[in-house]
Coordinates of N, CA and C and ligand atoms in Angstrom, one line a residue:
M316 N 134.2 67.1 64.4 CA 134.7 68.4 64.7 C 135.7 68.8 63.6
T317 N 135.4 69.9 62.9 CA 136.3 70.4 61.8 C 137.5 71.1 62.5
N318 N 138.6 71.0 61.9 CA 139.8 71.7 62.4 C 140.7 72.3 61.3
A319 N 141.6 73.2 61.8 CA 142.4 73.9 60.8 C 143.8 74.2 61.4
I320 N 144.8 74.3 60.6 CA 146.1 74.7 61.0 C 146.3 76.0 60.2
I321 N 146.7 77.1 61.0 CA 147.1 78.4 60.4 C 148.5 78.7 60.6
I322 N 149.3 78.6 59.6 CA 150.8 78.8 59.7 C 150.9 80.3 59.5
G323 N 151.3 81.0 60.6 CA 151.3 82.5 60.5 C 150.1 83.1 61.3
G324 N 149.4 82.2 62.1 CA 148.2 82.6 62.8 C 148.4 83.4 64.0
G325 N 149.6 83.7 64.3 CA 149.9 84.5 65.5 C 149.6 86.0 65.4
S326 N 149.5 86.5 64.1 CA 149.2 87.9 64.0 C 148.5 88.2 62.6
G327 N 148.1 89.4 62.4 CA 147.6 89.9 61.1 C 146.5 89.1 60.6
M328 N 146.6 88.7 59.3 CA 145.5 88.0 58.6 C 145.2 86.6 59.2
G329 N 146.3 85.9 59.5 CA 146.2 84.6 60.1 C 145.4 84.6 61.4
F330 N 145.8 85.7 62.2 CA 145.1 85.8 63.5 C 143.6 86.1 63.3
A331 N 143.3 87.0 62.4 CA 141.9 87.3 62.1 C 141.1 86.0 61.7
L332 N 141.8 85.2 60.8 CA 141.2 83.9 60.4 C 141.0 83.0 61.6
A333 N 142.0 82.9 62.5 CA 141.8 82.1 63.7 C 140.6 82.5 64.5
R334 N 140.5 83.8 64.7 CA 139.3 84.3 65.5 C 138.0 83.9 64.8
N335 N 137.9 84.0 63.5 CA 136.7 83.6 62.8 C 136.4 82.1 62.9
L336 N 137.4 81.3 62.7 CA 137.2 79.9 62.8 C 136.8 79.4 64.2
L337 N 137.5 79.9 65.2 CA 137.2 79.6 66.6 C 135.8 80.0 66.9
A338 N 135.3 81.1 66.4 CA 134.0 81.6 66.7 C 132.9 80.7 66.1
E339 N 133.3 80.0 65.0 CA 132.4 79.0 64.4 C 132.4 77.7 65.1
G340 N 133.3 77.5 66.1 CA 133.4 76.2 66.8 C 134.5 75.3 66.2
M341 N 135.3 75.8 65.3 CA 136.3 74.9 64.7 C 137.5 74.9 65.7
D342 N 138.2 73.8 65.7 CA 139.5 73.7 66.5 C 140.6 74.2 65.6
V343 N 141.5 75.0 66.2 CA 142.5 75.7 65.4 C 143.9 75.6 66.1
T344 N 144.9 75.3 65.2 CA 146.2 75.3 65.7 C 146.9 76.5 65.0
I345 N 147.5 77.4 65.8 CA 148.2 78.5 65.1 C 149.7 78.2 65.2
V346 N 150.4 78.5 64.1 CA 151.8 78.1 64.0 C 152.7 79.4 63.7
G347 N 153.8 79.5 64.4 CA 154.7 80.6 64.2 C 156.1 80.2 64.8
R348 N 157.0 81.2 64.6 CA 158.4 80.9 65.1 C 158.6 81.2 66.6
S349 N 157.8 82.2 67.0 CA 158.1 82.8 68.4 C 157.0 82.2 69.4
A350 N 157.5 81.5 70.4 CA 156.7 81.0 71.4 C 155.9 82.1 72.2
S351 N 156.6 83.2 72.4 CA 156.0 84.2 73.2 C 154.9 84.9 72.4
R352 N 155.1 85.1 71.1 CA 154.1 85.7 70.2 C 152.8 84.8 70.1
L353 N 153.1 83.5 70.0 CA 152.0 82.5 70.0 C 151.2 82.5 71.3
A354 N 151.9 82.6 72.4 CA 151.2 82.6 73.7 C 150.4 83.8 73.8
A355 N 150.9 84.9 73.4 CA 150.1 86.2 73.5 C 148.9 86.1 72.6
A356 N 149.0 85.5 71.4 CA 147.9 85.4 70.5 C 146.8 84.5 71.1
R357 N 147.3 83.4 71.7 CA 146.4 82.4 72.3 C 145.6 83.0 73.4
A358 N 146.3 83.8 74.3 CA 145.7 84.4 75.4 C 144.6 85.4 74.9
E359 N 144.8 86.0 73.8 CA 143.9 87.0 73.3 C 142.7 86.2 72.6
L360 N 142.9 85.1 72.1 CA 141.9 84.4 71.3 C 141.0 83.5 72.3
E361 N 141.6 83.0 73.3 CA 141.0 81.9 74.1 C 139.7 82.2 74.7
P362 N 139.6 83.4 75.5 CA 138.5 83.5 76.3 C 137.1 83.5 75.6
A363 N 137.0 84.1 74.5 CA 135.7 84.4 73.9 C 135.3 83.2 72.9
E364 N 136.1 82.3 72.6 CA 135.9 81.4 71.5 C 135.3 80.1 71.8
R365 N 134.6 79.5 70.8 CA 133.9 78.2 71.0 C 134.8 77.0 70.7
G366 N 135.6 77.1 69.7 CA 136.5 76.0 69.3 C 137.8 76.0 70.2
E367 N 138.6 75.0 70.1 CA 139.8 74.9 70.9 C 141.0 75.4 70.2
I368 N 141.8 76.2 70.9 CA 143.0 76.7 70.3 C 144.2 76.1 70.8
S369 N 145.1 75.7 69.9 CA 146.4 75.2 70.3 C 147.5 75.9 69.5
T370 N 148.8 75.8 70.0 CA 149.9 76.5 69.3 C 150.9 75.5 68.9
F371 N 151.7 75.8 67.9 CA 152.8 74.9 67.5 C 154.0 75.8 67.0
E372 N 155.1 75.6 67.6 CA 156.3 76.5 67.2 C 157.0 75.8 66.1
A373 N 157.1 76.5 64.9 CA 157.8 76.0 63.8 C 158.2 77.1 62.8
D374 N 159.3 76.9 62.2 CA 159.8 77.8 61.2 C 159.5 77.2 59.8
L375 N 158.7 77.8 59.0 CA 158.2 77.3 57.7 C 159.4 77.1 56.8
A376 N 160.5 77.8 57.1 CA 161.7 77.6 56.2 C 162.5 76.4 56.5
R377 N 162.2 75.7 57.6 CA 163.0 74.6 58.0 C 162.2 73.3 57.8
E378 N 162.7 72.4 57.0 CA 162.0 71.2 56.6 C 161.7 70.3 57.9
E379 N 162.6 70.3 58.8 CA 162.4 69.4 60.0 C 161.2 69.9 60.8
D380 N 161.0 71.2 60.8 CA 159.9 71.8 61.6 C 158.6 71.5 60.9
V381 N 158.6 71.6 59.6 CA 157.3 71.3 58.8 C 157.0 69.8 58.9
A382 N 158.0 69.0 58.8 CA 157.8 67.6 58.9 C 157.3 67.2 60.3
E383 N 157.8 67.8 61.3 CA 157.3 67.5 62.7 C 155.9 68.0 62.9
L384 N 155.6 69.2 62.4 CA 154.2 69.7 62.5 C 153.2 68.7 61.9
F385 N 153.5 68.2 60.7 CA 152.5 67.3 60.1 C 152.6 65.9 60.6
A386 N 153.7 65.5 61.2 CA 153.9 64.1 61.8 C 152.9 64.0 62.9
Q387 N 152.6 65.1 63.7 CA 151.7 64.9 64.8 C 150.3 65.1 64.4
V388 N 150.0 65.2 63.1 CA 148.6 65.4 62.7 C 148.2 64.2 62.0
E389 N 147.0 63.6 62.4 CA 146.5 62.5 61.8 C 145.6 62.9 60.6
R390 N 144.8 63.9 60.8 CA 143.9 64.4 59.8 C 143.6 65.8 60.1
V391 N 143.6 66.7 59.0 CA 143.2 68.1 59.2 C 142.3 68.5 58.1
D392 N 141.3 69.3 58.4 CA 140.4 69.7 57.3 C 141.0 70.8 56.4
H393 N 141.6 71.8 57.0 CA 142.1 72.9 56.2 C 143.4 73.4 56.8
V394 N 144.3 73.8 55.8 CA 145.5 74.4 56.2 C 145.5 75.8 55.5
A395 N 145.8 76.8 56.3 CA 146.0 78.2 55.7 C 147.4 78.7 56.0
V396 N 148.0 79.3 55.1 CA 149.4 79.7 55.3 C 149.5 81.2 55.0
T397 N 149.8 82.0 56.1 CA 150.0 83.4 55.9 C 151.4 83.9 56.3
A398 N 152.2 82.9 56.6 CA 153.6 83.3 57.2 C 154.4 84.0 56.1
A399 N 155.0 85.1 56.6 CA 156.1 85.8 55.8 C 156.8 86.7 56.7
D400 N 158.1 86.9 56.4 CA 158.8 87.9 57.2 C 159.4 88.9 56.2
A401 N 159.0 90.2 56.3 CA 159.4 91.2 55.4 C 160.6 92.0 55.8
S402 N 161.2 91.6 57.0 CA 162.3 92.4 57.5 C 163.5 92.5 56.5
G403 N 163.9 93.7 56.2 CA 165.0 93.9 55.3 C 164.7 93.7 53.8
V404 N 163.5 93.4 53.4 CA 163.2 93.1 52.0 C 162.8 94.4 51.2
Y405 N 162.4 95.4 52.0 CA 161.9 96.6 51.3 C 163.1 97.4 50.7
G406 N 163.1 97.7 49.5 CA 164.1 98.5 48.9 C 164.5 98.0 47.5
R407 N 165.4 98.7 46.8 CA 165.8 98.3 45.5 C 166.6 97.0 45.5
T408 N 166.6 96.2 44.5 CA 167.3 94.9 44.4 C 168.7 95.1 44.8
A409 N 169.4 96.1 44.3 CA 170.8 96.3 44.6 C 171.1 96.5 46.0
D410 N 170.1 96.9 46.8 CA 170.3 97.2 48.2 C 169.9 96.1 49.2
V411 N 169.2 95.1 48.6 CA 168.7 94.0 49.5 C 169.7 92.9 49.6
A412 N 170.0 92.5 50.9 CA 171.0 91.5 51.1 C 170.6 90.2 50.5
T413 N 171.5 89.4 49.9 CA 171.1 88.2 49.3 C 170.6 87.2 50.3
A414 N 171.1 87.2 51.5 CA 170.6 86.3 52.6 C 169.1 86.6 52.8
I415 N 168.7 87.8 52.8 CA 167.3 88.2 53.0 C 166.4 87.6 51.8
A416 N 167.0 87.8 50.6 CA 166.2 87.3 49.4 C 166.0 85.8 49.5
R417 N 167.1 85.1 50.0 CA 167.0 83.6 50.1 C 166.0 83.3 51.2
S418 N 165.9 84.0 52.3 CA 165.0 83.7 53.3 C 163.5 83.9 52.9
V419 N 163.3 84.9 52.0 CA 162.0 85.2 51.5 C 161.5 84.0 50.7
V420 N 162.4 83.5 49.8 CA 162.1 82.4 48.9 C 161.9 81.1 49.8
D421 N 162.8 81.0 50.8 CA 162.7 79.8 51.7 C 161.4 79.7 52.4
T422 N 160.9 80.9 52.9 CA 159.6 80.9 53.6 C 158.4 80.8 52.7
K423 N 158.4 81.8 51.8 CA 157.1 81.9 51.0 C 157.0 80.8 49.9
L424 N 158.0 80.5 49.3 CA 157.9 79.5 48.1 C 158.2 78.1 48.5
L425 N 159.5 77.9 49.0 CA 159.9 76.6 49.4 C 159.1 76.1 50.6
G426 N 158.8 77.0 51.5 CA 157.9 76.7 52.7 C 156.6 76.1 52.2
A427 N 156.0 76.7 51.2 CA 154.7 76.2 50.7 C 154.9 74.9 50.0
W428 N 156.0 74.7 49.4 CA 156.3 73.4 48.7 C 156.5 72.3 49.8
L429 N 157.1 72.7 50.9 CA 157.3 71.7 52.0 C 156.0 71.3 52.6
I430 N 155.1 72.3 52.7 CA 153.7 71.9 53.2 C 153.1 70.9 52.2
G431 N 153.2 71.1 50.9 CA 152.6 70.2 49.9 C 153.3 68.8 50.1
K432 N 154.6 68.8 50.4 CA 155.3 67.5 50.6 C 154.8 66.8 51.9
H433 N 154.8 67.5 53.0 CA 154.6 66.8 54.3 C 153.1 66.7 54.7
A434 N 152.2 67.6 54.1 CA 150.8 67.5 54.4 C 150.0 66.6 53.5
A435 N 150.7 66.1 52.5 CA 150.0 65.2 51.5 C 149.4 64.0 52.2
G436 N 148.1 63.8 51.9 CA 147.4 62.6 52.4 C 146.8 62.9 53.8
K437 N 147.1 64.0 54.4 CA 146.5 64.3 55.7 C 145.5 65.4 55.7
V438 N 145.4 66.1 54.6 CA 144.4 67.2 54.5 C 143.2 66.8 53.7
T439 N 142.0 66.9 54.4 CA 140.8 66.4 53.7 C 140.1 67.5 52.9
G440 N 140.4 68.7 53.2 CA 139.7 69.8 52.5 C 140.5 70.6 51.6
S441 N 141.2 71.6 52.2 CA 141.9 72.6 51.4 C 143.2 73.1 52.0
I442 N 144.1 73.5 51.1 CA 145.3 74.3 51.5 C 145.1 75.6 50.8
T443 N 145.3 76.7 51.5 CA 145.3 78.1 50.9 C 146.6 78.8 51.3
F444 N 147.3 79.2 50.3 CA 148.5 80.0 50.5 C 148.2 81.5 50.3
T445 N 149.1 82.4 50.8 CA 148.9 83.8 50.6 C 150.0 84.4 49.8
S446 N 149.7 85.0 48.7 CA 150.7 85.7 47.9 C 150.6 87.2 48.1
G447 N 150.5 88.0 47.1 CA 150.4 89.5 47.4 C 150.4 90.3 46.1
I448 N 149.8 91.5 46.2 CA 149.6 92.4 45.1 C 150.9 92.7 44.3
N449 N 152.0 92.7 45.0 CA 153.3 93.1 44.3 C 153.6 92.1 43.2
A450 N 153.1 90.9 43.2 CA 153.3 90.0 42.1 C 152.7 90.5 40.8
Y451 N 151.7 91.3 40.9 CA 150.9 91.8 39.8 C 151.1 93.2 39.5
R452 N 151.4 94.0 40.5 CA 151.7 95.5 40.4 C 153.0 95.8 41.0
P453 N 154.1 95.5 40.4 CA 155.4 95.7 41.0 C 155.6 97.2 41.2
N454 N 156.3 97.6 42.3 CA 156.5 99.1 42.5 C 157.9 99.5 42.7
G455 N 158.8 98.6 42.1 CA 160.3 99.0 42.2 C 160.9 98.8 43.5
S456 N 160.3 98.0 44.4 CA 160.9 97.6 45.6 C 160.3 96.2 45.9
N457 N 160.9 95.5 46.9 CA 160.3 94.2 47.3 C 160.3 93.2 46.1
T458 N 161.2 93.4 45.2 CA 161.1 92.6 43.9 C 161.2 91.1 44.2
I459 N 162.0 90.7 45.1 CA 162.2 89.2 45.4 C 160.9 88.7 46.0
M460 N 160.2 89.5 46.9 CA 158.9 89.1 47.5 C 157.9 89.0 46.3
A461 N 157.9 89.9 45.4 CA 157.0 89.8 44.3 C 157.2 88.6 43.5
A462 N 158.4 88.2 43.3 CA 158.8 87.0 42.5 C 158.3 85.7 43.2
A463 N 158.5 85.7 44.5 CA 158.1 84.5 45.3 C 156.6 84.5 45.3
N464 N 155.9 85.6 45.4 CA 154.4 85.6 45.4 C 153.9 85.1 44.0
G465 N 154.5 85.6 43.0 CA 154.1 85.1 41.6 C 154.3 83.6 41.4
A466 N 155.4 83.1 41.9 CA 155.7 81.7 41.7 C 154.8 80.8 42.6
L467 N 154.3 81.4 43.6 CA 153.3 80.7 44.5 C 152.1 80.2 43.8
A468 N 151.7 81.0 42.8 CA 150.5 80.7 42.0 C 150.8 79.4 41.2
S469 N 151.9 79.4 40.6 CA 152.3 78.2 39.8 C 152.4 76.9 40.7
L470 N 153.0 77.1 41.8 CA 153.1 76.0 42.8 C 151.7 75.5 43.2
A471 N 150.8 76.4 43.4 CA 149.4 76.0 43.8 C 148.7 75.3 42.7
Y472 N 148.9 75.8 41.4 CA 148.3 75.1 40.3 C 148.8 73.6 40.2
G473 N 150.1 73.5 40.4 CA 150.7 72.1 40.3 C 150.2 71.2 41.4
L474 N 150.2 71.8 42.7 CA 149.8 71.0 43.8 C 148.3 70.6 43.7
A475 N 147.5 71.5 43.1 CA 146.0 71.2 43.0 C 145.8 70.0 42.1
I476 N 146.6 69.9 41.1 CA 146.5 68.7 40.2 C 147.1 67.4 41.0
E477 N 148.3 67.6 41.5 CA 149.0 66.5 42.1 C 148.3 65.9 43.3
L478 N 147.8 66.8 44.2 CA 147.3 66.3 45.5 C 145.7 66.2 45.5
A479 N 145.1 66.3 44.3 CA 143.6 66.2 44.2 C 143.2 64.9 44.8
P480 N 142.0 64.8 45.4 CA 141.0 65.9 45.4 C 141.1 66.9 46.5
M481 N 142.2 66.9 47.2 CA 142.4 68.1 48.1 C 142.5 69.3 47.3
R482 N 141.9 70.4 47.7 CA 141.9 71.7 46.9 C 143.1 72.6 47.4
V483 N 143.7 73.2 46.4 CA 144.8 74.1 46.7 C 144.6 75.5 46.0
N484 N 144.6 76.5 46.8 CA 144.3 77.9 46.2 C 145.3 78.9 46.8
V485 N 145.3 80.1 46.2 CA 146.1 81.2 46.7 C 145.2 82.4 46.9
I486 N 145.4 83.1 48.0 CA 144.7 84.5 48.1 C 145.8 85.5 47.9
S487 N 145.6 86.5 47.0 CA 146.5 87.6 46.8 C 145.9 88.9 47.4
P488 N 146.4 89.2 48.6 CA 145.9 90.4 49.2 C 146.5 91.7 48.6
G489 N 145.7 92.8 48.7 CA 146.3 94.1 48.4 C 146.9 94.6 49.8
W490 N 147.0 95.9 49.9 CA 147.6 96.4 51.2 C 146.6 96.3 52.3
V491 N 147.1 95.7 53.4 CA 146.2 95.4 54.5 C 146.9 95.9 55.8
D492 N 146.2 96.5 56.7 CA 146.8 97.1 57.9 C 147.1 96.0 58.9
T493 N 148.3 95.5 58.9 CA 148.8 94.4 59.8 C 150.1 94.8 60.4
P494 N 150.6 94.0 61.3 CA 151.9 94.3 61.9 C 153.1 94.1 60.9
I495 N 152.9 93.5 59.8 CA 154.0 93.3 58.9 C 154.6 94.7 58.4
W496 N 153.7 95.7 58.4 CA 154.1 97.0 57.9 C 155.2 97.6 58.8
S497 N 155.3 97.2 60.1 CA 156.3 97.7 61.0 C 157.7 97.3 60.5
Q498 N 157.8 96.2 59.7 CA 159.1 95.7 59.3 C 159.6 96.4 58.0
L499 N 158.7 97.3 57.4 CA 159.1 97.8 56.1 C 159.8 99.2 56.2
G500 N 159.8 99.7 57.4 CA 160.5 101.0 57.6 C 160.1 102.1 56.7
M501 N 158.7 102.2 56.6 CA 158.2 103.4 55.8 C 157.1 104.0 56.5
D502 N 156.7 105.2 56.0 CA 155.6 105.9 56.7 C 154.2 105.3 56.3
K503 N 153.8 104.4 57.1 CA 152.6 103.6 56.8 C 151.3 104.4 56.6
Q504 N 151.1 105.4 57.5 CA 149.9 106.2 57.4 C 149.8 107.0 56.1
A505 N 151.0 107.6 55.7 CA 151.0 108.3 54.5 C 150.8 107.4 53.2
A506 N 151.5 106.3 53.3 CA 151.3 105.3 52.2 C 149.9 104.8 52.0
F507 N 149.3 104.5 53.2 CA 147.9 104.0 53.2 C 146.9 105.1 52.6
A508 N 147.1 106.4 53.1 CA 146.2 107.5 52.7 C 146.3 107.7 51.2
E509 N 147.6 107.6 50.7 CA 147.8 107.9 49.2 C 147.1 106.7 48.4
L510 N 147.3 105.5 48.9 CA 146.7 104.4 48.1 C 145.2 104.4 48.2
A511 N 144.7 104.7 49.4 CA 143.2 104.6 49.6 C 142.5 105.6 48.6
E512 N 143.1 106.7 48.3 CA 142.6 107.7 47.4 C 142.5 107.1 46.0
R513 N 143.5 106.2 45.6 CA 143.5 105.7 44.3 C 142.7 104.4 44.1
L514 N 142.4 103.7 45.2 CA 141.7 102.4 45.1 C 140.3 102.6 44.8
P515 N 139.7 101.7 43.9 CA 138.2 101.8 43.7 C 137.4 101.8 45.0
V516 N 137.8 101.0 46.0 CA 137.0 100.9 47.2 C 137.4 102.0 48.2
R517 N 138.4 102.9 47.9 CA 138.7 104.1 48.7 C 139.2 103.7 50.1
R518 N 139.7 102.6 50.3 CA 140.3 102.3 51.6 C 141.3 101.1 51.5
V519 N 142.2 101.0 52.4 CA 143.1 99.8 52.4 C 142.3 98.7 53.1
G520 N 142.9 97.5 53.1 CA 142.2 96.3 53.6 C 142.3 96.1 55.1
T521 N 141.4 95.3 55.7 CA 141.5 94.9 57.1 C 141.9 93.5 57.1
P522 N 142.5 93.0 58.2 CA 142.7 91.5 58.3 C 141.5 90.7 58.1
D523 N 140.3 91.2 58.6 CA 139.1 90.5 58.4 C 138.6 90.4 57.0
D524 N 138.9 91.4 56.1 CA 138.6 91.3 54.7 C 139.3 90.0 54.1
I525 N 140.5 89.7 54.6 CA 141.2 88.6 54.0 C 140.7 87.3 54.7
A526 N 140.5 87.4 56.0 CA 139.9 86.2 56.7 C 138.7 85.7 56.0
Q527 N 137.8 86.6 55.6 CA 136.5 86.2 55.0 C 136.8 85.5 53.7
A528 N 137.8 85.9 52.9 CA 138.2 85.2 51.7 C 138.7 83.8 52.0
F529 N 139.5 83.7 53.0 CA 139.9 82.3 53.4 C 138.7 81.4 53.7
L530 N 137.8 82.0 54.4 CA 136.6 81.2 54.8 C 135.9 80.7 53.6
S531 N 135.7 81.6 52.6 CA 135.0 81.2 51.3 C 135.7 80.1 50.6
L532 N 137.1 80.2 50.6 CA 137.8 79.1 49.9 C 137.7 77.8 50.7
M533 N 137.7 77.9 52.0 CA 137.6 76.6 52.8 C 136.2 76.0 52.5
R534 N 135.2 76.8 52.4 CA 133.8 76.3 52.4 C 133.4 75.8 51.0
N535 N 133.9 76.4 49.9 CA 133.5 76.2 48.6 C 134.3 75.0 47.9
G536 N 133.6 73.9 47.9 CA 134.3 72.7 47.4 C 134.6 72.6 45.9
F537 N 134.2 73.7 45.2 CA 134.3 73.7 43.7 C 135.5 74.6 43.3
I538 N 136.2 75.2 44.3 CA 137.2 76.1 43.9 C 138.6 75.4 44.2
T539 N 139.4 75.2 43.1 CA 140.7 74.7 43.3 C 141.6 75.3 42.2
G540 N 142.9 75.4 42.5 CA 143.9 75.8 41.5 C 143.7 77.2 41.0
T541 N 143.3 78.1 41.9 CA 143.1 79.5 41.5 C 143.7 80.5 42.4
V542 N 143.8 81.7 41.9 CA 144.2 82.8 42.8 C 143.1 83.8 42.9
V543 N 142.7 84.1 44.2 CA 141.6 85.0 44.5 C 142.3 86.3 44.9
H544 N 141.9 87.4 44.2 CA 142.5 88.7 44.5 C 141.6 89.5 45.4
V545 N 142.1 89.7 46.6 CA 141.3 90.5 47.6 C 142.1 91.8 47.9
D546 N 141.9 92.7 47.0 CA 142.9 93.9 47.0 C 142.2 95.2 46.8
G547 N 140.9 95.3 46.9 CA 140.2 96.5 46.8 C 140.3 97.1 45.4
G548 N 140.7 96.3 44.4 CA 140.8 96.8 43.0 C 142.2 97.3 42.7
H549 N 143.1 97.0 43.6 CA 144.5 97.5 43.4 C 145.1 97.0 42.0
R550 N 144.8 95.8 41.7 CA 145.4 95.2 40.5 C 144.9 95.9 39.2
I551 N 143.8 96.5 39.2 CA 143.2 97.2 38.0 C 143.4 98.7 38.0
T552 N 144.1 99.2 39.0 CA 144.3 100.7 39.0 C 145.6 101.0 38.3
Ligands
LIG1089 N1 149.8 93.2 55.1 C1 149.9 93.5 53.8 O1 149.7 94.6 53.3 C2 150.2 92.4 52.8 C3 150.0 92.7 51.4 C4 150.3 91.7 50.5 C5 150.6 90.4 50.9 N2 150.7 90.1 52.2 C6 151.0 88.8 52.6 O2 150.1 88.3 53.5 C7 150.6 87.3 54.4 C8 150.2 87.7 55.9 O3 150.8 88.9 56.2 P1 150.4 89.7 57.5 O4 150.3 91.1 57.0 O5 149.2 89.1 58.2 O6 151.7 89.7 58.4 P2 152.0 89.5 59.9 O7 151.0 90.1 60.7 O8 153.5 89.9 60.1 O9 151.9 87.9 60.1 C9 152.9 87.0 59.6 C10 153.0 85.8 60.6 O10 153.8 84.9 60.1 C11 154.7 84.4 61.1 N3 155.9 83.9 60.4 C12 156.8 84.7 59.7 N4 157.8 84.0 59.2 C13 157.5 82.7 59.6 C14 158.2 81.5 59.3 N5 159.4 81.4 58.7 N6 157.6 80.4 59.8 C15 156.5 80.4 60.5 N7 155.8 81.5 60.8 C16 156.3 82.7 60.3 C17 154.9 85.5 62.1 O11 155.1 85.0 63.4 P3 156.6 84.8 63.9 O12 157.4 86.0 63.6 O13 156.4 84.5 65.4 O14 157.1 83.6 63.2 C18 153.5 86.2 62.0 O15 152.6 85.7 63.0 C19 152.1 87.3 54.2 O16 152.4 86.2 53.3 C20 152.4 88.6 53.4 O17 153.5 88.6 52.5 C21 150.5 91.1 53.2

C-alpha cells in the first residue's frame, strides 16, 4: 500500500491533494498545527475515500515536532509540503514585523530543511515542497515570503543531490483560491478579477490544479531537482 504525508494537508492545496490521493486508495497523513482544523478536514475527507486518513499535529517551524513526526514513520512513499502562514506578512518591508519575517523563514525554508534532515532514509519516492510566484514576479509586498520561496528552490536542488535516489522537487503556484487569502487582508475578488484578465489562461488557479501537479511529480520517477511552475502563465506576463 502506498502512503503519503502532507504537511499542510488540512486546507487549500494540501487538502485537495489529500482528497486525490485517498480517492486512489493511498493512505494519507495530514499534518498541521491545529487539532480542530485537522479533525474538521478529516471528517470532510473520510466518508467518500478509499485510502485511510490519519492526522498528526505538528508545527513545521519546531524541530522537535518534525523529529517526532518522522520518528513514528518507518517508511513513507511521498512527502508533500504545503504549509505556510501568511498572517501579517502582506505589506512593504518597512511595515512587516521582524518576528513575522522570522516565522516565515522558519516555516517555509528552515521547516523544509528540517524535513530533509529528519525524513532522510525514510522516504522511498519523493519530497515536494511548495514555493510561489512571488519568488519570480515580486510585487512590492510579501518580500520576505518571496525570498523564502526563492531559496526553497536552491534547498531542493541540494537535497536532490544529497538524498538521492529519493527525488526532491518544488511546485511554484501562481495565485490560487484557498483560505490563505483570508490572512492577507486584501480584496480577494478584485485582485483575482484583475489578475485573471492578465493571465494567458484567463483565470486564477484552483487547489486541484496544484494537486494534479503534485500527483505528476510523485508518479514520474525521472523528475528531480526541479521547480515546476503551475501559475497559469503568471511568470511570463
Ligand atoms: N494560495 C495562493 O495563491 C498561493 C500562491 C503562491 C504560493 N502559495 C503557497 O502554497 C502553499 C499552500 O498554500 P494554501 O494556499 O493551500 O494555504 P492554506 O489553505 O492556508 O494551507 C496552509 C496549511 O498549512 C498549515 N500550516 C501553516 N503553518 C504551518 C506550520 N508552521 N506547521 C504545520 N502546518 C502549518 C495550515 O494549517 P494550521 O494553521 O492548522 O497549521 C494550513 O492547513 C503555501 O506554501 C503558500 O505559500 C499559495
